[in-house]
Amino acid sequence: MDDATREQIQKMIEEHPVVLFMKGTKNFPQCGFSATVVEVLRRSEADFFDVNVLEDPAIRQGIKDFAEWPTIPQLYVKGEFVGGCDIVREMYESGELAPMLEAAGRS
Amino acid sequence: MIEAHEVEAKIRAGVPDAQHVAVEDLTGTKDHYRAIVVSAAFAGKSRVQQHQLVYASLGALVGGDVHALALSTFTPEAWAAKQG
């Protein structure tokens, strides 16, 4: 991944408390896994910045290298990689996600 | 597409101390898998870090031949507790 892409990713996750790299947009998710995370964030009443990786191949590959995580979607909270669809859903169901999102929302 | 036993072999080879590895083809199309992995190497690691260890053992497979991999990772203690 070239430096420009890395800086672009770094900037996005630092500028927004909650960032979701996904296929499609929050209003039109184009993948079941991405749609699941959007739904979890909606139910958690968490505002988030969505990044449609389908529009930018450099970001689509770069984010996988950045997080050492081979799939999309990827959720970031306060600059930290939280997980993909399964982990975010498990954290939502266990109640681990809500306090994390609330803290990010207040920051 | 890739066979379940090949996915299992890669995980066993790549994840240190993998005591138990079970791989299941979720859709019969050899590209949507579920994997349960038990290893002492997961101790002290977050869920994300545990899953990163497994993904590292699979290299470019996930996102390539394997479209989706539902992972469940356990330390030996957590796995024993789960067995009840």
Coordinates of N, CA, C and O in Angstrom, one line a residue:
Chain A
M1 N 0.8 -1.2 0.0 CA 0.0 0.0 0.0 C 0.9 1.2 0.0 O 1.9 1.3 0.7
D2 N 0.6 2.2 -0.9 CA 1.4 3.4 -0.9 C 1.1 4.4 0.2 O 0.1 4.3 0.9
D3 N 2.0 5.3 0.5 CA 1.9 6.2 1.6 C 0.7 7.0 1.5 O 0.0 7.3 2.6
A4 N 0.3 7.4 0.3 CA -0.8 8.3 0.2 C -2.1 7.6 0.7 O -2.9 8.2 1.4
T5 N -2.2 6.4 0.3 CA -3.4 5.6 0.8 C -3.4 5.5 2.3 O -4.4 5.7 3.0
R6 N -2.2 5.1 2.8 CA -2.1 4.9 4.3 C -2.5 6.2 5.0 O -3.3 6.2 6.0
E7 N -2.0 7.4 4.5 CA -2.3 8.6 5.2 C -3.8 9.0 5.0 O -4.4 9.5 6.0
Q8 N -4.3 8.6 3.9 CA -5.8 8.9 3.7 C -6.6 8.1 4.7 O -7.5 8.7 5.3
I9 N -6.2 6.8 4.9 CA -6.9 6.0 5.8 C -6.7 6.5 7.3 O -7.7 6.7 8.0
Q10 N -5.5 6.8 7.6 CA -5.2 7.3 8.9 C -6.0 8.6 9.2 O -6.6 8.7 10.3
K11 N -6.1 9.5 8.2 CA -6.8 10.8 8.4 C -8.3 10.5 8.7 O -8.8 11.0 9.6
M12 N -8.8 9.6 7.9 CA -10.3 9.3 8.1 C -10.6 8.7 9.5 O -11.5 9.2 10.2
I13 N -9.7 7.8 10.0 CA -10.1 7.2 11.3 C -9.7 8.1 12.4 O -10.2 7.9 13.5
E14 N -8.9 9.1 12.1 CA -8.6 10.1 13.2 C -9.7 11.2 13.3 O -10.0 11.8 14.3
E15 N -10.2 11.6 12.1 CA -11.1 12.7 12.0 C -12.5 12.4 12.5 O -13.3 13.2 12.9
H16 N -12.9 11.1 12.3 CA -14.2 10.7 12.7 C -14.2 9.6 13.8 O -13.4 8.7 13.7
P17 N -15.0 9.8 14.9 CA -14.9 8.9 16.0 C -15.3 7.5 15.7 O -14.7 6.5 16.1
V18 N -16.3 7.3 14.8 CA -16.7 6.0 14.4 C -16.7 5.9 12.8 O -17.3 6.8 12.2
V19 N -15.9 5.0 12.3 CA -15.8 4.9 10.8 C -16.1 3.4 10.4 O -15.6 2.5 11.0
L20 N -16.9 3.3 9.4 CA -17.2 2.0 8.8 C -16.7 1.9 7.4 O -17.3 2.6 6.5
F21 N -15.7 1.1 7.1 CA -15.3 0.8 5.8 C -16.2 -0.3 5.3 O -16.3 -1.4 5.9
M22 N -17.0 -0.1 4.2 CA -18.0 -1.0 3.9 C -18.2 -1.1 2.3 O -17.6 -0.3 1.6
K23 N -19.0 -2.1 1.9 CA -19.3 -2.2 0.5 C -20.7 -1.5 0.3 O -21.7 -1.9 0.9
G24 N -20.7 -0.4 -0.4 CA -21.9 0.4 -0.5 C -21.9 1.6 0.5 O -20.9 1.9 1.0
T25 N -23.1 2.1 0.7 CA -23.2 3.2 1.7 C -24.2 2.9 2.8 O -24.9 1.9 2.7
K26 N -24.2 3.7 3.8 CA -25.1 3.4 5.0 C -26.5 3.4 4.5 O -27.3 2.6 5.0
N27 N -26.9 4.1 3.5 CA -28.3 4.1 3.0 C -28.5 3.0 2.0 O -29.6 2.5 1.8
F28 N -27.4 2.6 1.3 CA -27.5 1.5 0.3 C -26.4 0.5 0.4 O -25.5 0.5 -0.4
P29 N -26.4 -0.3 1.5 CA -25.3 -1.3 1.6 C -25.4 -2.3 0.5 O -26.5 -2.6 0.1
Q30 N -24.3 -2.7 0.0 CA -24.3 -3.6 -1.2 C -23.7 -5.0 -0.8 O -23.2 -5.7 -1.7
C31 N -23.8 -5.3 0.5 CA -23.3 -6.7 0.9 C -23.9 -7.0 2.2 O -24.1 -6.1 3.1
G32 N -24.3 -8.2 2.4 CA -25.0 -8.6 3.6 C -24.3 -8.4 4.9 O -24.8 -7.9 5.9
F33 N -22.9 -8.6 4.8 CA -22.1 -8.4 6.0 C -22.1 -6.9 6.4 O -22.2 -6.5 7.5
S34 N -21.9 -6.1 5.3 CA -21.9 -4.6 5.6 C -23.2 -4.1 6.1 O -23.3 -3.4 7.0
A35 N -24.3 -4.7 5.5 CA -25.6 -4.3 5.9 C -25.9 -4.6 7.4 O -26.5 -3.9 8.2
T36 N -25.3 -5.8 7.8 CA -25.5 -6.2 9.2 C -24.8 -5.2 10.2 O -25.4 -4.8 11.2
V37 N -23.6 -4.8 9.8 CA -22.9 -3.8 10.7 C -23.7 -2.5 10.7 O -23.9 -1.8 11.8
V38 N -24.2 -2.0 9.6 CA -24.9 -0.8 9.5 C -26.2 -0.9 10.4 O -26.4 0.0 11.2
E39 N -26.8 -2.0 10.4 CA -28.0 -2.2 11.2 C -27.6 -2.2 12.7 O -28.3 -1.6 13.6
V40 N -26.5 -2.8 13.1 CA -26.1 -2.8 14.5 C -25.8 -1.4 14.9 O -26.2 -1.0 16.0
L41 N -25.1 -0.6 14.1 CA -24.8 0.8 14.5 C -26.1 1.6 14.6 O -26.2 2.4 15.5
R42 N -27.1 1.3 13.7 CA -28.4 2.1 13.7 C -29.0 1.7 15.1 O -29.5 2.6 15.8
R43 N -29.1 0.4 15.4 CA -29.8 0.0 16.7 C -29.1 0.6 17.9 O -29.7 0.9 18.9
S44 N -27.8 0.8 17.7 CA -27.0 1.4 18.9 C -27.1 2.9 18.8 O -26.5 3.6 19.7
E45 N -27.9 3.4 17.9 CA -28.1 4.9 17.7 C -26.7 5.6 17.7 O -26.5 6.7 18.3
A46 N -25.8 5.0 16.9 CA -24.4 5.6 16.8 C -24.3 6.3 15.5 O -24.6 5.6 14.4
D47 N -23.9 7.5 15.5 CA -23.6 8.2 14.2 C -22.2 7.6 13.7 O -21.4 7.3 14.5
F48 N -22.1 7.5 12.4 CA -20.8 7.0 11.9 C -20.5 7.5 10.5 O -21.5 7.8 9.8
F49 N -19.3 7.5 10.2 CA -18.8 7.9 8.8 C -18.6 6.7 8.0 O -17.9 5.8 8.4
D50 N -19.4 6.6 6.9 CA -19.2 5.4 6.0 C -18.3 5.7 4.9 O -18.3 6.7 4.2
V51 N -17.5 4.7 4.6 CA -16.5 4.8 3.5 C -16.9 3.6 2.5 O -16.7 2.4 2.9
N52 N -17.3 3.9 1.3 CA -17.7 2.9 0.3 C -16.4 2.4 -0.4 O -15.9 3.1 -1.3
V53 N -15.9 1.3 0.0 CA -14.6 0.8 -0.6 C -14.8 0.4 -2.1 O -13.8 0.3 -2.8
L54 N -16.1 0.2 -2.5 CA -16.3 -0.1 -3.9 C -15.9 1.0 -4.8 O -15.7 0.8 -6.0
E55 N -15.9 2.2 -4.3 CA -15.6 3.4 -5.1 C -14.1 3.7 -5.2 O -13.7 4.5 -6.0
D56 N -13.3 3.0 -4.4 CA -11.9 3.3 -4.4 C -11.0 2.0 -4.2 O -10.8 1.6 -3.1
P57 N -10.6 1.4 -5.3 CA -9.8 0.1 -5.2 C -8.6 0.2 -4.3 O -8.2 -0.7 -3.6
A58 N -8.0 1.4 -4.3 CA -6.7 1.6 -3.4 C -7.1 1.4 -2.0 O -6.4 0.8 -1.2
I59 N -8.2 2.1 -1.6 CA -8.7 2.0 -0.2 C -9.2 0.5 0.1 O -8.9 -0.1 1.1
R60 N -9.9 -0.1 -0.9 CA -10.4 -1.4 -0.7 C -9.3 -2.4 -0.3 O -9.4 -3.2 0.6
Q61 N -8.2 -2.3 -1.0 CA -7.0 -3.2 -0.7 C -6.2 -2.7 0.5 O -5.8 -3.4 1.3
G62 N -6.1 -1.4 0.5 CA -5.2 -0.7 1.5 C -5.7 -1.0 2.9 O -5.0 -1.3 3.8
I63 N -7.1 -1.0 3.1 CA -7.6 -1.1 4.4 C -7.4 -2.6 4.9 O -7.2 -2.8 6.1
K64 N -7.3 -3.5 4.0 CA -7.0 -4.9 4.4 C -5.6 -5.0 4.9 O -5.4 -5.7 5.9
D65 N -4.7 -4.4 4.3 CA -3.3 -4.4 4.7 C -3.2 -3.6 6.0 O -2.5 -4.0 7.0
F66 N -3.9 -2.5 6.1 CA -3.8 -1.6 7.3 C -4.2 -2.3 8.5 O -3.5 -2.2 9.6
A67 N -5.3 -3.1 8.5 CA -5.8 -3.8 9.7 C -5.3 -5.2 9.8 O -5.6 -5.9 10.7
E68 N -4.5 -5.7 8.8 CA -4.2 -7.1 8.7 C -5.4 -7.9 8.8 O -5.5 -8.9 9.6
W69 N -6.4 -7.5 8.0 CA -7.8 -8.2 8.1 C -8.3 -8.3 6.7 O -8.4 -7.3 6.0
P70 N -8.5 -9.5 6.2 CA -8.7 -9.7 4.7 C -10.1 -9.4 4.2 O -10.3 -9.6 3.0
T71 N -11.0 -9.0 5.1 CA -12.4 -8.8 4.5 C -13.0 -7.4 4.9 O -12.5 -6.7 5.8
I72 N -14.0 -7.1 4.2 CA -14.8 -5.9 4.4 C -16.2 -6.4 4.9 O -16.6 -7.4 4.3
P73 N -16.9 -5.8 5.9 CA -16.6 -4.5 6.4 C -15.6 -4.5 7.5 O -15.2 -5.5 8.1
Q74 N -15.1 -3.3 7.9 CA -14.2 -3.1 9.0 C -14.7 -1.8 9.8 O -14.9 -0.8 9.2
L75 N -14.9 -2.0 11.1 CA -15.3 -0.9 12.0 C -14.2 -0.4 12.8 O -13.4 -1.2 13.4
Y76 N -14.0 0.9 12.8 CA -13.0 1.6 13.6 C -13.7 2.6 14.6 O -14.6 3.3 14.2
V77 N -13.3 2.5 15.9 CA -13.8 3.5 16.9 C -12.6 4.2 17.5 O -11.7 3.5 18.0
K78 N -12.7 5.5 17.4 CA -11.6 6.3 18.0 C -10.2 5.8 17.4 O -9.3 5.6 18.2
G79 N -10.2 5.6 16.2 CA -8.9 5.3 15.5 C -8.5 3.8 15.7 O -7.5 3.4 15.1
E80 N -9.2 3.0 16.4 CA -8.8 1.6 16.7 C -9.7 0.7 15.9 O -10.9 0.9 15.8
F81 N -9.1 -0.3 15.3 CA -9.8 -1.4 14.5 C -10.6 -2.2 15.6 O -10.0 -2.8 16.5
V82 N -11.9 -2.3 15.4 CA -12.7 -3.1 16.4 C -13.0 -4.5 15.9 O -12.9 -5.4 16.6
G83 N -13.3 -4.6 14.6 CA -13.5 -5.9 14.0 C -14.4 -5.9 12.8 O -14.7 -4.8 12.3
G84 N -14.6 -7.1 12.3 CA -15.5 -7.2 11.1 C -16.9 -7.6 11.5 O -17.2 -7.4 12.7
C85 N -17.7 -8.1 10.6 CA -19.1 -8.3 10.9 C -19.3 -9.2 12.1 O -20.1 -8.9 13.0
D86 N -18.7 -10.4 12.2 CA -19.0 -11.3 13.2 C -18.6 -10.7 14.6 O -19.4 -10.8 15.5
I87 N -17.4 -10.1 14.7 CA -17.0 -9.6 16.0 C -17.9 -8.5 16.4 O -18.4 -8.4 17.6
V88 N -18.3 -7.6 15.5 CA -19.1 -6.4 15.9 C -20.5 -6.9 16.4 O -21.0 -6.5 17.4
R89 N -21.0 -7.9 15.6 CA -22.3 -8.5 16.0 C -22.2 -9.1 17.4 O -23.1 -8.9 18.3
E90 N -21.2 -9.9 17.6 CA -21.0 -10.6 19.0 C -20.9 -9.5 20.1 O -21.5 -9.6 21.1
M91 N -20.1 -8.4 19.8 CA -19.9 -7.4 20.8 C -21.2 -6.7 21.1 O -21.6 -6.3 22.2
Y92 N -22.1 -6.5 20.0 CA -23.4 -5.8 20.2 C -24.2 -6.7 21.1 O -24.8 -6.3 22.1
E93 N -24.3 -8.0 20.8 CA -25.1 -9.0 21.5 C -24.7 -9.1 23.0 O -25.5 -9.3 23.9
S94 N -23.3 -9.0 23.2 CA -22.8 -9.2 24.6 C -22.9 -7.8 25.4 O -22.6 -7.8 26.6
G95 N -23.2 -6.7 24.7 CA -23.3 -5.5 25.4 C -22.0 -4.7 25.5 O -21.9 -3.7 26.1
E96 N -21.0 -5.3 24.8 CA -19.6 -4.7 24.9 C -19.5 -3.4 24.0 O -18.7 -2.6 24.2
L97 N -20.4 -3.4 22.9 CA -20.2 -2.4 21.9 C -20.8 -1.0 22.4 O -20.2 0.0 22.1
A98 N -22.0 -1.1 23.0 CA -22.7 0.2 23.4 C -21.8 1.2 24.1 O -21.7 2.3 23.7
P99 N -21.1 0.8 25.2 CA -20.3 1.8 25.9 C -19.2 2.4 25.1 O -18.9 3.6 25.2
M100 N -18.7 1.5 24.2 CA -17.6 2.0 23.3 C -18.1 3.0 22.4 O -17.4 4.1 22.2
L101 N -19.3 2.8 21.8 CA -19.8 3.8 20.9 C -20.2 5.1 21.6 O -20.0 6.2 21.1
E102 N -20.8 4.9 22.8 CA -21.2 6.1 23.5 C -20.0 7.0 23.8 O -20.0 8.2 23.6
A103 N -19.0 6.3 24.3 CA -17.7 7.1 24.6 C -17.2 7.8 23.4 O -16.9 9.0 23.4
A104 N -17.3 7.2 22.3 CA -16.8 7.8 21.0 C -17.7 8.9 20.6 O -17.3 10.0 20.2
G105 N -19.0 8.7 20.8 CA -20.0 9.8 20.4 C -19.8 11.0 21.2 O -20.0 12.1 20.7
R106 N -19.4 10.9 22.5 CA -19.2 12.1 23.3 C -17.9 12.8 23.0 O -17.7 14.0 23.3
S107 N -16.9 12.1 22.3 CA -15.6 12.7 22.2 C -15.7 13.8 21.1 O -16.5 13.8 20.3
Chain B
M1 N -12.4 -21.7 -5.0 CA -12.9 -22.9 -4.2 C -11.7 -23.6 -3.6 O -10.7 -23.7 -4.3
I2 N -12.0 -24.1 -2.5 CA -10.9 -24.9 -1.8 C -11.6 -25.9 -0.9 O -12.7 -25.7 -0.4
E3 N -10.9 -27.0 -0.7 CA -11.5 -28.1 0.1 C -11.4 -27.7 1.6 O -10.4 -27.1 2.0
A4 N -12.3 -28.2 2.4 CA -12.3 -27.9 3.9 C -11.0 -28.4 4.5 O -10.4 -27.7 5.3
H5 N -10.6 -29.6 4.1 CA -9.4 -30.1 4.7 C -8.1 -29.3 4.4 O -7.2 -29.2 5.2
E6 N -8.1 -28.6 3.3 CA -7.0 -27.7 2.9 C -7.0 -26.5 3.8 O -5.9 -26.1 4.3
V7 N -8.2 -26.0 4.1 CA -8.3 -24.8 5.0 C -7.8 -25.2 6.4 O -7.0 -24.5 7.0
E8 N -8.3 -26.4 6.8 CA -7.9 -26.9 8.1 C -6.4 -27.1 8.2 O -5.7 -26.7 9.2
A9 N -5.8 -27.7 7.2 CA -4.3 -27.9 7.2 C -3.6 -26.6 7.3 O -2.6 -26.5 8.1
K10 N -4.0 -25.6 6.6 CA -3.3 -24.3 6.6 C -3.4 -23.7 8.0 O -2.4 -23.2 8.6
I11 N -4.6 -23.8 8.7 CA -4.7 -23.3 10.0 C -3.8 -24.0 11.0 O -3.1 -23.4 11.8
R12 N -3.9 -25.4 10.9 CA -3.0 -26.2 11.8 C -1.5 -25.8 11.6 O -0.8 -25.7 12.6
A13 N -1.1 -25.6 10.4 CA 0.3 -25.3 10.1 C 0.6 -23.9 10.6 O 1.7 -23.6 11.1
G14 N -0.3 -23.0 10.4 CA 0.0 -21.5 10.7 C -0.2 -21.0 12.1 O 0.4 -20.1 12.5
V15 N -1.1 -21.7 12.8 CA -1.4 -21.2 14.2 C -0.7 -22.1 15.2 O -0.9 -23.3 15.2
P16 N 0.2 -21.4 15.9 CA 1.0 -22.2 16.9 C 0.1 -22.9 17.9 O -0.9 -22.3 18.3
D17 N 0.5 -24.1 18.3 CA -0.3 -24.9 19.4 C -1.7 -25.1 19.0 O -2.6 -25.1 19.9
A18 N -2.1 -25.2 17.8 CA -3.5 -25.4 17.4 C -3.9 -26.8 17.9 O -3.5 -27.8 17.3
Q19 N -4.7 -26.9 19.0 CA -5.0 -28.2 19.5 C -6.2 -28.8 18.8 O -6.4 -29.9 18.7
H20 N -7.2 -27.9 18.5 CA -8.4 -28.3 17.9 C -8.8 -27.4 16.7 O -8.8 -26.2 16.9
V21 N -9.0 -28.0 15.5 CA -9.4 -27.1 14.4 C -10.5 -27.8 13.7 O -10.4 -29.0 13.3
A22 N -11.7 -27.2 13.6 CA -12.8 -27.8 12.9 C -13.3 -26.8 11.8 O -13.6 -25.7 12.1
V23 N -13.3 -27.3 10.6 CA -13.7 -26.4 9.5 C -15.0 -27.0 8.8 O -15.0 -28.2 8.5
E24 N -15.9 -26.1 8.6 CA -17.2 -26.6 8.0 C -17.6 -25.7 6.8 O -17.5 -24.5 6.9
D25 N -18.0 -26.4 5.8 CA -18.4 -25.7 4.6 C -19.9 -25.3 4.8 O -20.8 -26.1 4.9
L26 N -20.1 -24.0 4.9 CA -21.5 -23.5 5.3 C -22.5 -23.6 4.1 O -23.7 -23.7 4.4
T27 N -22.0 -23.5 2.9 CA -23.0 -23.5 1.8 C -22.8 -24.6 0.8 O -23.5 -24.7 -0.2
G28 N -21.7 -25.4 1.0 CA -21.5 -26.5 0.0 C -20.9 -26.0 -1.3 O -20.7 -26.7 -2.2
T29 N -20.5 -24.7 -1.3 CA -19.9 -24.1 -2.5 C -18.4 -24.0 -2.3 O -17.7 -23.3 -3.1
K30 N -17.9 -24.5 -1.2 CA -16.4 -24.5 -1.0 C -15.8 -23.0 -0.9 O -14.7 -22.8 -1.3
D31 N -16.6 -22.0 -0.5 CA -16.1 -20.7 -0.4 C -16.7 -19.9 0.8 O -16.3 -18.8 1.0
H32 N -17.6 -20.5 1.5 CA -18.1 -19.9 2.7 C -17.9 -20.9 3.8 O -18.6 -21.9 3.9
Y33 N -17.0 -20.6 4.7 CA -16.6 -21.6 5.7 C -16.8 -21.0 7.1 O -16.8 -19.8 7.4
R34 N -17.0 -22.0 8.1 CA -17.0 -21.7 9.5 C -15.8 -22.4 10.1 O -15.6 -23.6 9.6
A35 N -15.0 -21.8 11.0 CA -13.9 -22.5 11.5 C -13.8 -22.3 13.0 O -14.0 -21.2 13.5
I36 N -13.7 -23.4 13.8 CA -13.4 -23.3 15.2 C -12.0 -23.6 15.5 O -11.5 -24.6 14.9
V37 N -11.3 -22.7 16.2 CA -9.8 -23.0 16.4 C -9.5 -22.8 17.9 O -9.9 -21.8 18.5
V38 N -8.8 -23.8 18.4 CA -8.5 -23.8 19.9 C -7.0 -23.8 20.0 O -6.3 -24.7 19.4
S39 N -6.4 -22.8 20.6 CA -4.9 -22.7 20.7 C -4.5 -22.0 22.0 O -5.1 -20.9 22.3
A40 N -3.4 -22.4 22.6 CA -2.9 -21.7 23.8 C -2.3 -20.4 23.3 O -2.2 -19.4 24.1
A41 N -2.0 -20.2 22.0 CA -1.4 -19.0 21.5 C -2.4 -17.8 21.6 O -2.0 -16.7 21.5
F42 N -3.7 -18.1 21.8 CA -4.7 -17.1 21.9 C -4.7 -16.4 23.3 O -5.3 -15.3 23.4
A43 N -4.1 -17.0 24.2 CA -4.2 -16.5 25.6 C -3.7 -15.1 25.7 O -2.6 -14.7 25.0
G44 N -4.4 -14.2 26.4 CA -4.0 -12.8 26.5 C -4.3 -12.0 25.3 O -4.0 -10.8 25.3
K45 N -4.8 -12.6 24.2 CA -5.1 -11.8 23.0 C -6.6 -11.4 22.9 O -7.4 -12.1 23.3
S46 N -6.8 -10.2 22.3 CA -8.2 -9.8 22.1 C -8.8 -10.7 21.0 O -8.0 -11.4 20.2
R47 N -10.1 -10.6 20.8 CA -10.7 -11.4 19.8 C -10.1 -11.1 18.4 O -9.8 -11.9 17.6
V48 N -10.0 -9.8 18.2 CA -9.5 -9.4 16.9 C -8.1 -10.0 16.6 O -7.8 -10.5 15.6
Q49 N -7.2 -9.9 17.7 CA -5.9 -10.4 17.5 C -5.9 -11.9 17.3 O -5.1 -12.4 16.5
Q50 N -6.8 -12.6 18.0 CA -6.9 -14.1 17.8 C -7.3 -14.4 16.3 O -6.7 -15.2 15.7
H51 N -8.3 -13.6 15.8 CA -8.7 -13.9 14.4 C -7.6 -13.5 13.5 O -7.4 -14.1 12.4
Q52 N -6.8 -12.4 13.8 CA -5.8 -12.0 12.9 C -4.7 -13.1 12.7 O -4.2 -13.4 11.7
L53 N -4.5 -13.8 13.9 CA -3.5 -14.9 13.8 C -4.0 -16.0 12.8 O -3.2 -16.5 12.0
V54 N -5.3 -16.3 12.9 CA -5.9 -17.3 12.0 C -5.8 -16.8 10.5 O -5.4 -17.5 9.6
Y55 N -6.2 -15.6 10.3 CA -6.2 -15.0 9.0 C -4.7 -15.0 8.4 O -4.5 -15.3 7.3
A56 N -3.8 -14.8 9.3 CA -2.4 -14.7 8.8 C -2.0 -16.1 8.3 O -1.3 -16.3 7.3
S57 N -2.5 -17.2 9.0 CA -2.2 -18.6 8.5 C -2.8 -18.9 7.2 O -2.3 -19.8 6.5
L58 N -3.8 -18.1 6.8 CA -4.5 -18.4 5.5 C -4.1 -17.5 4.4 O -4.5 -17.7 3.3
G59 N -3.2 -16.5 4.7 CA -2.7 -15.7 3.7 C -3.8 -15.1 2.8 O -4.8 -14.6 3.3
A60 N -3.6 -15.1 1.5 CA -4.5 -14.5 0.6 C -5.7 -15.3 0.3 O -6.6 -14.9 -0.5
L61 N -5.8 -16.4 1.0 CA -7.0 -17.3 0.7 C -8.3 -16.6 1.0 O -9.2 -16.7 0.2
V62 N -8.4 -15.9 2.2 CA -9.6 -15.3 2.6 C -9.7 -14.0 1.8 O -8.8 -13.2 1.8
G63 N -10.8 -13.8 1.1 CA -11.0 -12.7 0.2 C -10.6 -13.1 -1.2 O -10.9 -12.4 -2.2
G64 N -10.0 -14.3 -1.3 CA -9.7 -14.9 -2.6 C -10.6 -16.1 -2.8 O -11.8 -15.9 -2.9
D65 N -10.1 -17.3 -2.7 CA -10.9 -18.5 -2.9 C -12.0 -18.6 -1.9 O -13.1 -19.1 -2.1
V66 N -11.7 -18.1 -0.7 CA -12.7 -18.2 0.4 C -13.3 -16.8 0.6 O -12.6 -15.8 0.9
H67 N -14.6 -16.7 0.3 CA -15.3 -15.4 0.3 C -15.6 -14.9 1.7 O -15.5 -13.8 2.1
A68 N -16.0 -15.9 2.6 CA -16.3 -15.6 3.9 C -15.9 -16.7 4.9 O -16.0 -17.9 4.5
L69 N -15.4 -16.3 6.0 CA -14.9 -17.2 7.0 C -15.4 -16.8 8.4 O -15.0 -15.8 8.9
A70 N -16.4 -17.6 8.9 CA -16.9 -17.2 10.2 C -16.0 -17.9 11.3 O -15.9 -19.1 11.3
L71 N -15.3 -17.1 12.1 CA -14.3 -17.7 13.0 C -14.8 -17.7 14.4 O -15.4 -16.7 14.9
S72 N -14.5 -18.8 15.1 CA -14.7 -18.9 16.6 C -13.4 -19.3 17.1 O -12.9 -20.4 16.8
T73 N -12.8 -18.5 18.0 CA -11.5 -18.8 18.5 C -11.6 -19.0 20.0 O -12.3 -18.2 20.7
F74 N -10.8 -20.0 20.6 CA -10.9 -20.2 22.0 C -9.5 -20.6 22.5 O -8.7 -21.2 21.8
T75 N -9.2 -20.2 23.8 CA -8.1 -20.8 24.5 C -8.5 -22.2 24.9 O -9.7 -22.4 25.0
P76 N -7.6 -23.1 25.2 CA -8.0 -24.4 25.7 C -8.9 -24.4 26.9 O -9.9 -25.1 27.0
E77 N -8.7 -23.4 27.8 CA -9.5 -23.3 29.0 C -11.0 -22.9 28.6 O -11.9 -23.5 29.0
A78 N -11.1 -21.9 27.7 CA -12.4 -21.4 27.3 C -13.1 -22.5 26.5 O -14.3 -22.7 26.7
W79 N -12.4 -23.3 25.8 CA -13.0 -24.4 25.0 C -13.5 -25.5 26.0 O -14.6 -26.0 25.8
A80 N -12.7 -25.8 27.0 CA -13.1 -26.8 27.9 C -14.4 -26.3 28.7 O -15.3 -27.1 28.8
A81 N -14.4 -25.1 29.0 CA -15.5 -24.5 29.7 C -16.8 -24.6 28.9 O -17.9 -25.0 29.3
K82 N -16.6 -24.3 27.6 CA -17.7 -24.3 26.6 C -18.3 -25.7 26.5 O -19.5 -25.9 26.3
Q83 N -17.3 -26.7 26.6 CA -17.8 -28.1 26.4 C -18.7 -28.5 27.6 O -19.5 -29.4 27.5
G84 N -18.4 -27.8 28.8 CA -19.3 -28.0 29.9 C -19.1 -29.4 30.6 O -18.4 -30.2 30.2

